Short mmCIF file of C-alpha atoms in Angstrom, two decimals:
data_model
loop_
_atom_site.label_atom_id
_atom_site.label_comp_id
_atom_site.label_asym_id
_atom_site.label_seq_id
_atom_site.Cartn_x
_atom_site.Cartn_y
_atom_site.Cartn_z
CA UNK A 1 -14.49 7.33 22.20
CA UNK A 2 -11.09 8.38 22.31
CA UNK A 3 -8.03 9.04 24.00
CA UNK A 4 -4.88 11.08 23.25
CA UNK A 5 -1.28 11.54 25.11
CA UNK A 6 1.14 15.27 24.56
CA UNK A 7 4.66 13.85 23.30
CA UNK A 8 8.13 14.79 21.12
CA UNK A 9 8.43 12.84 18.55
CA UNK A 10 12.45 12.87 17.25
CA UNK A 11 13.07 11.55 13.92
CA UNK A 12 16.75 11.49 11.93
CA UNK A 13 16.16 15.14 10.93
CA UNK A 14 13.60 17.08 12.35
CA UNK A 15 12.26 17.31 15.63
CA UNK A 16 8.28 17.78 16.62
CA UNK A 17 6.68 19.25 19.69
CA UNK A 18 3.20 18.89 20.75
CA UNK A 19 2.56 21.76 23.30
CA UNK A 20 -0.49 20.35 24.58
CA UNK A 21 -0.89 19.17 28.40
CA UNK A 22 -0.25 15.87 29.01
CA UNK A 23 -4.02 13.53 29.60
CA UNK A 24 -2.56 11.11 32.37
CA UNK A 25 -5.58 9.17 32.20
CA UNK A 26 -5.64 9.26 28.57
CA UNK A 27 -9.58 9.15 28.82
CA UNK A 28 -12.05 12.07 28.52
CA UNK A 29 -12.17 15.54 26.64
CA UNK A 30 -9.63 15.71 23.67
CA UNK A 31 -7.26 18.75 23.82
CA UNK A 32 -6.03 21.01 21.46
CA UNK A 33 -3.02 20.01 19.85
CA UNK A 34 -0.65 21.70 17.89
CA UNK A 35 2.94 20.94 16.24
CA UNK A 36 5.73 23.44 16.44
CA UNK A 37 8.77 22.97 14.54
CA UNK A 38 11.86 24.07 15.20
CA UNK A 39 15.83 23.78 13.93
CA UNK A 40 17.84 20.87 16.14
CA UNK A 41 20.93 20.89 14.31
CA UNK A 42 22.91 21.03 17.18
CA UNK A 43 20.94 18.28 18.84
CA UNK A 44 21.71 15.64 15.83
CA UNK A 45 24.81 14.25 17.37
CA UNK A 46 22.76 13.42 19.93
CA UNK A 47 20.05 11.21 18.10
CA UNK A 48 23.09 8.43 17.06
CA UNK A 49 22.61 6.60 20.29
CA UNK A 50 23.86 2.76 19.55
CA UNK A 51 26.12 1.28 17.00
CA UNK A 52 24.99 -0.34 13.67
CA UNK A 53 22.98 -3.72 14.06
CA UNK A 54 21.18 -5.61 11.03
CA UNK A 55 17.90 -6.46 11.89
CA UNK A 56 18.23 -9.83 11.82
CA UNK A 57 19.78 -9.28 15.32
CA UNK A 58 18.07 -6.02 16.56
CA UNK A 59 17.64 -6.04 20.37
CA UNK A 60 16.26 -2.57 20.48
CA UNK A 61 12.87 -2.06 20.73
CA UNK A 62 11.06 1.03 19.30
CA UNK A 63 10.03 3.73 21.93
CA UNK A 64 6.41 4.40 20.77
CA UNK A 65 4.33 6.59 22.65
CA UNK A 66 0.52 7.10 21.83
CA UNK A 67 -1.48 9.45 20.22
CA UNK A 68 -4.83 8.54 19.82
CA UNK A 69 -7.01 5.13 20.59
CA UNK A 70 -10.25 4.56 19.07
CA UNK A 71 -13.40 2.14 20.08
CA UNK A 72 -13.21 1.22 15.99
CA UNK A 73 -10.98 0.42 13.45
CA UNK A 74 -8.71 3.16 12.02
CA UNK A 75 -9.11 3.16 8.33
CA UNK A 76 -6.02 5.90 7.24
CA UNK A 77 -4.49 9.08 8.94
CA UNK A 78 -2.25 12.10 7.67
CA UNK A 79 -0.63 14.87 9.68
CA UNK A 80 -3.84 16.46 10.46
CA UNK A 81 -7.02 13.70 10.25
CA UNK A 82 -7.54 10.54 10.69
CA UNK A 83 -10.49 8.16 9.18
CA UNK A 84 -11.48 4.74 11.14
CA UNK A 85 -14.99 3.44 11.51
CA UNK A 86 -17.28 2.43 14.40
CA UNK A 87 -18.64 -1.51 14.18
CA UNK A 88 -17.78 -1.50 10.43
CA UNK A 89 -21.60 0.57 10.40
CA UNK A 90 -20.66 4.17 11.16
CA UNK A 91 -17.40 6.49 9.32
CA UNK A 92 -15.81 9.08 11.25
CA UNK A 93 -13.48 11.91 10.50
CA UNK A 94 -11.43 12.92 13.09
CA UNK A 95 -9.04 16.18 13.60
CA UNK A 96 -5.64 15.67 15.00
CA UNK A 97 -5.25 19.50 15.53
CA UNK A 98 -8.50 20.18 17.58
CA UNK A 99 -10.14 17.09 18.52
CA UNK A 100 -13.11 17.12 16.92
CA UNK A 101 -15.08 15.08 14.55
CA UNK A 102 -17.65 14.92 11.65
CA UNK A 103 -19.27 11.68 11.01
CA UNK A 104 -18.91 10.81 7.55
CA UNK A 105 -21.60 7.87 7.26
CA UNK A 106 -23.92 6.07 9.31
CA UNK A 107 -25.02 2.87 8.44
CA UNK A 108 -26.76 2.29 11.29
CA UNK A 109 -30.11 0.24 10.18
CA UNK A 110 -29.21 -0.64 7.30
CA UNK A 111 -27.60 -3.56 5.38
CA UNK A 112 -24.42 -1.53 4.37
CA UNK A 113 -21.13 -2.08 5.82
CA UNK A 114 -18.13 -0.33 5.87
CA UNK A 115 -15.38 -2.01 3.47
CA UNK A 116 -12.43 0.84 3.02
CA UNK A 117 -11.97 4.32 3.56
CA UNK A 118 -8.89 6.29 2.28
CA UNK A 119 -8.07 10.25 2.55
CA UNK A 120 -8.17 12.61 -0.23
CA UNK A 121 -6.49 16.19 -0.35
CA UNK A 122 -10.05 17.87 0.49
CA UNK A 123 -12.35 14.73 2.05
CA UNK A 124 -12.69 11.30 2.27
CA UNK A 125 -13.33 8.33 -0.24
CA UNK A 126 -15.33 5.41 1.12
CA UNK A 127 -16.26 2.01 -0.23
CA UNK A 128 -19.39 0.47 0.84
CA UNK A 129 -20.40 -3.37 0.58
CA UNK A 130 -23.82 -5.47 1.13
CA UNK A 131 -23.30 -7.04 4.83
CA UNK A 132 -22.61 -10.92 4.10
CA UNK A 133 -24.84 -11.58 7.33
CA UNK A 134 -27.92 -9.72 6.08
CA UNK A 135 -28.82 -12.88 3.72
CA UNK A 136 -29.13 -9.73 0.87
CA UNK A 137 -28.29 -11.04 -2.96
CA UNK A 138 -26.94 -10.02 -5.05
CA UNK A 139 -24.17 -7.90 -2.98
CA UNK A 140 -23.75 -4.30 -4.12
CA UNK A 141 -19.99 -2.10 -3.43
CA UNK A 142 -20.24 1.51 -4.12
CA UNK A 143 -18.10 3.95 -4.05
CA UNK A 144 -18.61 7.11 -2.15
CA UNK A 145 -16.94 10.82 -2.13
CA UNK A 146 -17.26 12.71 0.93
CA UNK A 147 -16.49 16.31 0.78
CA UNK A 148 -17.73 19.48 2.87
CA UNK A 149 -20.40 17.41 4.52
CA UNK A 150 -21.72 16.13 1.74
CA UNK A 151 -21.37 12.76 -0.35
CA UNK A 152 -21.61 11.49 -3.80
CA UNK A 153 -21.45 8.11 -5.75
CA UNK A 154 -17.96 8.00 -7.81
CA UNK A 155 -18.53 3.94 -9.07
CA UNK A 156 -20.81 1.09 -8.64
CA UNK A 157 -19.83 -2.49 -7.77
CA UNK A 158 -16.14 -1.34 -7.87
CA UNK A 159 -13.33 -1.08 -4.86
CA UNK A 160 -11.25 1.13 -3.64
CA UNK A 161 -7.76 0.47 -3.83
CA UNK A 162 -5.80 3.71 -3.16
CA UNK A 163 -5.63 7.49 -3.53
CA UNK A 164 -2.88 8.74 -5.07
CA UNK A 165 -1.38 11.65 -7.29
CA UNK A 166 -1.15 14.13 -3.94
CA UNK A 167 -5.03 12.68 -2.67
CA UNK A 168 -6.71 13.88 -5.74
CA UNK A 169 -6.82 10.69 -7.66
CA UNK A 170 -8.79 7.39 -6.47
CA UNK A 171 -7.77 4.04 -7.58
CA UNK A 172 -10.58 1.66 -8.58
CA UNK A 173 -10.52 -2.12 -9.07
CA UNK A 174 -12.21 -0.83 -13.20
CA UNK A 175 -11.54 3.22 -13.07
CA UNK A 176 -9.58 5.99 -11.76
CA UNK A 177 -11.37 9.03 -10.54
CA UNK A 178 -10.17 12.51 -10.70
CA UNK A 179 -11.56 14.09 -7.44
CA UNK A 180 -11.34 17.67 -8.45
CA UNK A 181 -13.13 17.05 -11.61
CA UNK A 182 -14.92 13.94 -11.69
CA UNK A 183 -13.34 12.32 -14.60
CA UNK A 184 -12.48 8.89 -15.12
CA UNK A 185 -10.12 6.87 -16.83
CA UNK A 186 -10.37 2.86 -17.78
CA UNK A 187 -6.71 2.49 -18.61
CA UNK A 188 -4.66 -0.50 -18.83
CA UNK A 189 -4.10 -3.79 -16.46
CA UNK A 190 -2.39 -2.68 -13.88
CA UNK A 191 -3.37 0.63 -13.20
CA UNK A 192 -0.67 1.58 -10.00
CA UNK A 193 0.90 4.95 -10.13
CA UNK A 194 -0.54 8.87 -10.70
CA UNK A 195 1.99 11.71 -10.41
CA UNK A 196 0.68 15.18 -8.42
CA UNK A 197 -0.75 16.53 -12.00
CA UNK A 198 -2.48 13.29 -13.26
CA UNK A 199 0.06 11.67 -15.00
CA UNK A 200 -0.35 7.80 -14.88
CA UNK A 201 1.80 5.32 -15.41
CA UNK A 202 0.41 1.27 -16.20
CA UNK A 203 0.17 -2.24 -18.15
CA UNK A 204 -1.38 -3.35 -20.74
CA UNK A 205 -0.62 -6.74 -23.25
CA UNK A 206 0.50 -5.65 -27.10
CA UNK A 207 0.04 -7.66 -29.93
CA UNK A 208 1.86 -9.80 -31.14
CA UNK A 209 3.39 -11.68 -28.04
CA UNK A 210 0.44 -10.61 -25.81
CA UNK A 211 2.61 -9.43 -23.43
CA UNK A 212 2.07 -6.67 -20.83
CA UNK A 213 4.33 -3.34 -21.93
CA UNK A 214 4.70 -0.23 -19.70
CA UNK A 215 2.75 2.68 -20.84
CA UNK A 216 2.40 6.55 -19.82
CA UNK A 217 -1.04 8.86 -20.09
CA UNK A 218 -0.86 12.10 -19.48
CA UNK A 219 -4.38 14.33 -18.41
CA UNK A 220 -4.99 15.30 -21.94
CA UNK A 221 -5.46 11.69 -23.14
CA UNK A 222 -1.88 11.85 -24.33
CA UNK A 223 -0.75 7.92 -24.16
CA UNK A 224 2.98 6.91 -24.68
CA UNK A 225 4.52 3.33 -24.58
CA UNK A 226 7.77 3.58 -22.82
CA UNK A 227 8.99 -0.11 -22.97
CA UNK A 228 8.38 -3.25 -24.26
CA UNK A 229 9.06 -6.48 -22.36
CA UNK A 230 12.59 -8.30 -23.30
CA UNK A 231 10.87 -11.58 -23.69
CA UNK A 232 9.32 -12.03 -26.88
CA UNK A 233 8.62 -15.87 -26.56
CA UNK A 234 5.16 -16.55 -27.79
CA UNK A 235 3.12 -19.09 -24.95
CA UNK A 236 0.23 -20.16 -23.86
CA UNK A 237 0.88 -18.19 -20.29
CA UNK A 238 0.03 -14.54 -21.86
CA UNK A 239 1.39 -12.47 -18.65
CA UNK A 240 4.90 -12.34 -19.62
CA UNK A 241 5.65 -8.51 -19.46
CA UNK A 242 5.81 -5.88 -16.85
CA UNK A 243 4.20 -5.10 -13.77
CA UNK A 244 3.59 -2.89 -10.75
CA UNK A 245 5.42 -0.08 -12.24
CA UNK A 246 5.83 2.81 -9.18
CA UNK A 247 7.87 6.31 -9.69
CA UNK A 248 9.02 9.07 -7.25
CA UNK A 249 8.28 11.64 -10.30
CA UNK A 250 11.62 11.14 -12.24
CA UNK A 251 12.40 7.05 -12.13
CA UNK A 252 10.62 4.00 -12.48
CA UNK A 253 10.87 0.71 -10.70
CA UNK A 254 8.96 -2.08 -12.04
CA UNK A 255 9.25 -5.90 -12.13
CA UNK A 256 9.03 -7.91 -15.29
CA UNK A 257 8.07 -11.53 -15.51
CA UNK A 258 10.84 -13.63 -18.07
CA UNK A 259 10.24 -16.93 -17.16
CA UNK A 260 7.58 -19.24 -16.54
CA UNK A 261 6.55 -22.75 -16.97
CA UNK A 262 2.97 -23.29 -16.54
CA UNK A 263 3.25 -21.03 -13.32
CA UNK A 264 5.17 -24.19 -12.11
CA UNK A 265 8.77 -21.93 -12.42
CA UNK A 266 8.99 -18.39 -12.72
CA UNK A 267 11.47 -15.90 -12.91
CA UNK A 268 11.50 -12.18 -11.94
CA UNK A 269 13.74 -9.16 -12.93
CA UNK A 270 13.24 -5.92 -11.08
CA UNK A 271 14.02 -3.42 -13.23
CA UNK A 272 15.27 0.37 -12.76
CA UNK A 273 13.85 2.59 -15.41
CA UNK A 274 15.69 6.26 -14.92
CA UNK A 275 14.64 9.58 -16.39
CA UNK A 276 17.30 9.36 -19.57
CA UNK A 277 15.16 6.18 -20.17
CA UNK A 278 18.57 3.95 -18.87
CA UNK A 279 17.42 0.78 -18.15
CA UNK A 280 19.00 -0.71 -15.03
CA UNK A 281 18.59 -4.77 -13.61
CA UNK A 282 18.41 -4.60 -9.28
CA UNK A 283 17.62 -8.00 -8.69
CA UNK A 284 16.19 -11.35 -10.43
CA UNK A 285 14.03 -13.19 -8.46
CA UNK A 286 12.15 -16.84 -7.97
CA UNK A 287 8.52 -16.89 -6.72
CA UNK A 288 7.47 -13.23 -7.23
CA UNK A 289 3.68 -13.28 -6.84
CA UNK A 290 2.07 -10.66 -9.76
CA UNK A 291 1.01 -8.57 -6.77
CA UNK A 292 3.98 -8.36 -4.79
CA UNK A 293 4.10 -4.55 -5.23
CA UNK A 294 5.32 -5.29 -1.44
CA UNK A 295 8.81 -6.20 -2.69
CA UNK A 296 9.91 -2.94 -3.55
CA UNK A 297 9.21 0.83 -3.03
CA UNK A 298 10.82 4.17 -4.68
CA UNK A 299 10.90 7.59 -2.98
CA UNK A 300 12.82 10.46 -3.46
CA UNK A 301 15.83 8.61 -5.55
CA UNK A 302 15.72 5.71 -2.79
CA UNK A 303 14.90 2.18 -3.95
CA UNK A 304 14.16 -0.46 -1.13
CA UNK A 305 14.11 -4.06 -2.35
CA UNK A 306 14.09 -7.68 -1.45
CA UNK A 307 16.25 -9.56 -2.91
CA UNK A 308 16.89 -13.64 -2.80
CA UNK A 309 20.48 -14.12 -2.74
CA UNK A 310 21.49 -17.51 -3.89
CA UNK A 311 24.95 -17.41 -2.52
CA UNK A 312 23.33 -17.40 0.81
CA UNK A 313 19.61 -19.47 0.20
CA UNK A 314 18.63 -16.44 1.80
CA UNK A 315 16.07 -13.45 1.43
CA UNK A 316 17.18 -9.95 1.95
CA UNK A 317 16.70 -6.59 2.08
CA UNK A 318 18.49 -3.91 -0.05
CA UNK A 319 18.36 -0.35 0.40
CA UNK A 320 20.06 1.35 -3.22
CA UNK A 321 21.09 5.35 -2.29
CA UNK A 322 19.83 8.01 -5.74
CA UNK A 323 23.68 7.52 -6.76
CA UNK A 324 23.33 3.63 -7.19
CA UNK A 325 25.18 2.53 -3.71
CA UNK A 326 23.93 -0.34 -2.36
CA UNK A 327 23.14 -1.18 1.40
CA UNK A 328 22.16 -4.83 2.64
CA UNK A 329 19.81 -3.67 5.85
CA UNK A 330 18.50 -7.41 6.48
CA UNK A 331 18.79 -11.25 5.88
CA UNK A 332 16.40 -13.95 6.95
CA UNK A 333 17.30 -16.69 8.96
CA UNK A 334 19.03 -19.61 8.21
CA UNK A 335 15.41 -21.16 9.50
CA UNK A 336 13.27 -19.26 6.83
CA UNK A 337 11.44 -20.93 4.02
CA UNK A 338 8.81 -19.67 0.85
CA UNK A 339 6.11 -20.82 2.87
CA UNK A 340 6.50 -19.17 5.88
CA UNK A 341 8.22 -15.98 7.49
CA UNK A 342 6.94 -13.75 4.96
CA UNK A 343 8.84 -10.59 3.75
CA UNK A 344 7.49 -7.08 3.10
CA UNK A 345 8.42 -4.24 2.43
CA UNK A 346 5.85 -1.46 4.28
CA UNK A 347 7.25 2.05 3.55
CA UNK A 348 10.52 4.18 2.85
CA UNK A 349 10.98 7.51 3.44
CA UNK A 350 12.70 10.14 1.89
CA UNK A 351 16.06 9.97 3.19
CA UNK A 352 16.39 5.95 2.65
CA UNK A 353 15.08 4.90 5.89
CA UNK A 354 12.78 1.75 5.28
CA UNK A 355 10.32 -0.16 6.78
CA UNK A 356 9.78 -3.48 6.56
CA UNK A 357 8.04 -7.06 8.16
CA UNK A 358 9.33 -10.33 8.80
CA UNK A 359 7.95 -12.98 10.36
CA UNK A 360 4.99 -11.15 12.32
CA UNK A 361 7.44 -8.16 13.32
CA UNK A 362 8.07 -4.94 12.01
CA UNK A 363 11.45 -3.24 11.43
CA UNK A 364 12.54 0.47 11.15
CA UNK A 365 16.19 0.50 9.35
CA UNK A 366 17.41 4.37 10.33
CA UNK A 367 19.60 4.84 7.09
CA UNK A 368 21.25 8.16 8.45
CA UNK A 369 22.03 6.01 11.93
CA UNK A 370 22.42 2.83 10.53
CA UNK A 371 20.56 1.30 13.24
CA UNK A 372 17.15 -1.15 13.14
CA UNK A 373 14.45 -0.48 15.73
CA UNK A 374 11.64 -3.07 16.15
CA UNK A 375 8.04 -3.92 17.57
CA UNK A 376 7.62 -7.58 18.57
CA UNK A 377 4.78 -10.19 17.60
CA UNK A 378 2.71 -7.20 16.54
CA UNK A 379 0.39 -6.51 13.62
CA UNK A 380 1.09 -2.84 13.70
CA UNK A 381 3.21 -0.98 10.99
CA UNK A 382 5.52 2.05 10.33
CA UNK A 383 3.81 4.51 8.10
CA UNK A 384 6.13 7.92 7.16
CA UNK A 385 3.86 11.32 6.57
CA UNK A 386 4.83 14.81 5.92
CA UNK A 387 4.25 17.52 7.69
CA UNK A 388 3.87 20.68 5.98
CA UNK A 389 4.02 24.43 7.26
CA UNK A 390 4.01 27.73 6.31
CA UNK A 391 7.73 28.39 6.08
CA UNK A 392 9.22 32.06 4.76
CA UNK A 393 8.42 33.83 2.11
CA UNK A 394 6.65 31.33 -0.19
CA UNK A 395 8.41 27.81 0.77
CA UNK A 396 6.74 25.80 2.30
CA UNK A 397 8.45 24.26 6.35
CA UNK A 398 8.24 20.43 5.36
CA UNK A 399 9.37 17.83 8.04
CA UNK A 400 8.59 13.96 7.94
CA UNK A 401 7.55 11.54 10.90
CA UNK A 402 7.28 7.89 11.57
CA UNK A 403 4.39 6.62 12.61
CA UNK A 404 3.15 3.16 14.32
CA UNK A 405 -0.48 2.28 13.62
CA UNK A 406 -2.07 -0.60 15.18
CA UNK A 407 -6.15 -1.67 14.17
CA UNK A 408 -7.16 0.73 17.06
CA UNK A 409 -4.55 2.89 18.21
CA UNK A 410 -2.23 4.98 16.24
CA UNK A 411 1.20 6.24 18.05
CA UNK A 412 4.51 7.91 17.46
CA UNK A 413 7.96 6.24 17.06
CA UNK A 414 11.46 7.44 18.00
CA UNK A 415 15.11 5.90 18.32
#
């Protein structure tokens, strides 16, 4: 059971229309719904509608306005489906255009539940797991490709983590799956970041220092080390070295562990890796967890990062511009602390706008407007997807939207 609204959705640069009637009730038969872009360069002075405020201090509240509800949990979306499951027992596949949906799995019965599900290019990957409550041992968590109606095992007793490299790649906790032609890879520790044509980028410790060094395999098998980590002391604590590398195709951000006492102290450095293999420092940093791939994110030249500034005792946010200018969009409190208030960074789009959490709410820094938008005491979060349609001759129309996605309900967001 669903429910969807007719809206306009304004962004910085491009504006969407959904031509649809409006549903007032918001319950009942789904309509058709289409997007039709169009040119609103004259309307742009227009969208800058309040002065610059930091977020620490942002009164203004996020119009969102939604889209579609579910009686389930929604799982992932792009600009045309969206996955999200029924009693953690039944997968659906929905279609933002018509209306209509497939089911994708039905555990109904059974002692399978639903663990993940993630969007490829041409279907849906979906991770299954034992049900805790069924009293079945041992536990079993495989992992399933949907495509044209039909389903096949990809890995056993693994999870799903992501699908990257333009949905054609799937991200295992042991292997990475090429969707298009079934081969896998077992590369490396930390195996983060595909490119569109299979290119991946990880981890792995070298001898002698056993540390982890930043490495680059190409489809062929092709495997190059790019760098090796600064520290060369030799310790008992084996995970000095790099980690969480991500790229937007021609730079790499990554974050390299160069200090640590028995995990008691350690020391961070974020480090900017660009395409002439320049190595640039954006930030050093206490108390980076190894998986805090939520401190930074790269996208089109854009680097958003947190940053503890000692001058202050405070945590902020930077946004640094593809010629190396950097913007402060956020500090924390005098009142924050380690333990609580957590920081994250959720998503940046293409033009520098970011989107970040702090303290159980979520913040939209316009970087074109300079001005922060918010949602209060929610779990939901900004997500950015492209839109993509036929344009003239052979380019393709490409336009980008922010999105607001709560467990149930997904919904659009404008200034």
């Amino acid at each position: 059971m669903y429910h969807s609204f007719g809206l306009m959705i304004i962004d910085s640069r491009l504006l969407y229309r959904n031509a649809d009637e409006e549903n007032e009730t918001g319950r009942g038969n789904p309509m058709k719904r289409r997007f039709i872009p169009f040119v609103l360069a004259f309307m742009l002075p227009l969208l800058v509608m309040l002065p610059f405020k930091t977020a620490a201090d942002a009164n203004d509240k996020a119009t969102k306005s939604l889209l579609n509800a579910f009686n389930g949990t929604i799982l992932d979306f792009d600009a045309s489906r969206i996955a999200w499951k029924e009693k953690d027992k039944v997968l659906w596949l929905f279609n933002r255009k018509d209306g209509t949906q497939v089911k994708v799995f039905d555990g109904t019965g059974s002692t399978n539940i639903i663990r993940q599900a993630k969007l490829s290019a041409q279907g849906v990957v979906y991770n299954l797991s034992t049900d805790p409550r069924s009293g079945v041992w041992p536990r079993v968590s495989p992992v399933y490709y949907w495509t044209s109606g039909q389903a096949s095992r990809i890995a056993t007793d693994e999870n799903l983590l992501d699908i990257r490299g333009n949905g054609n790649f799937a991200l295992l906790s042991r292997h990475n799956v090429d969707l298009t032609t079934g081969q896998t890879r077992e590369l490396g520790y930390d195996r983060v970041e595909f490119s569109a044509d299979g290119t991946m980028l990880y981890t792995s410790p070298i001898a002698p220092v056993n540390a982890f060094a930043l490495f680059r395999s190409l489809p062929d098998g092709t495997v190059t080390q790019l760098a090796t980590p600064s520290n060369k002391v030799v310790s008992f604590d084996s995970n000095f070295g790099f980690y969480g590398p991500l790229t937007d195709g021609k730079n790499i951000v990554y974050r390299e562990l160069v200090e640590s006492n028995n995990y008691a102290k350690q020391v961070w450095a974020l480090r900017l890796r660009s395409a002439d293999n320049t190595v640039t420092t954006l930030s050093v940093n206490p108390r980076l967890a190894y998986t805090a791939n939520t401190y930074y994110r790269i996208n089109n030249g854009w680097i958003a990062y947190i940053e503890y500034d000692k001058a202050i005792s405070r945590q902020v946010v930077n946004v640094r511009s593809p010629e190396g200018i950097v913007k402060r969009v956020f500090e924390s409190p005098y009142w924050w602390s380690w333990t609580r208030a957590p920081l994250a960074i959720d998503e940046l789009g293409p033009d520098g706008t970011v989107a970040f959490t702090f303290n159980d709410k979520t913040y939209l820094y316009y970087m074109k407007e300079e001005k922060t938008v918010s949602i209060q005491r929610s779990p939901s979060k900004f997500q950015y997807r492209e839109h993509v349609f036929d344009g003239p001759g052979d380019s393709p129309y490409r336009a980008g939207v922010w999105y607001l996605q709560s467990a149930d309900s997904l919904y659009a967001v404008r200034i």
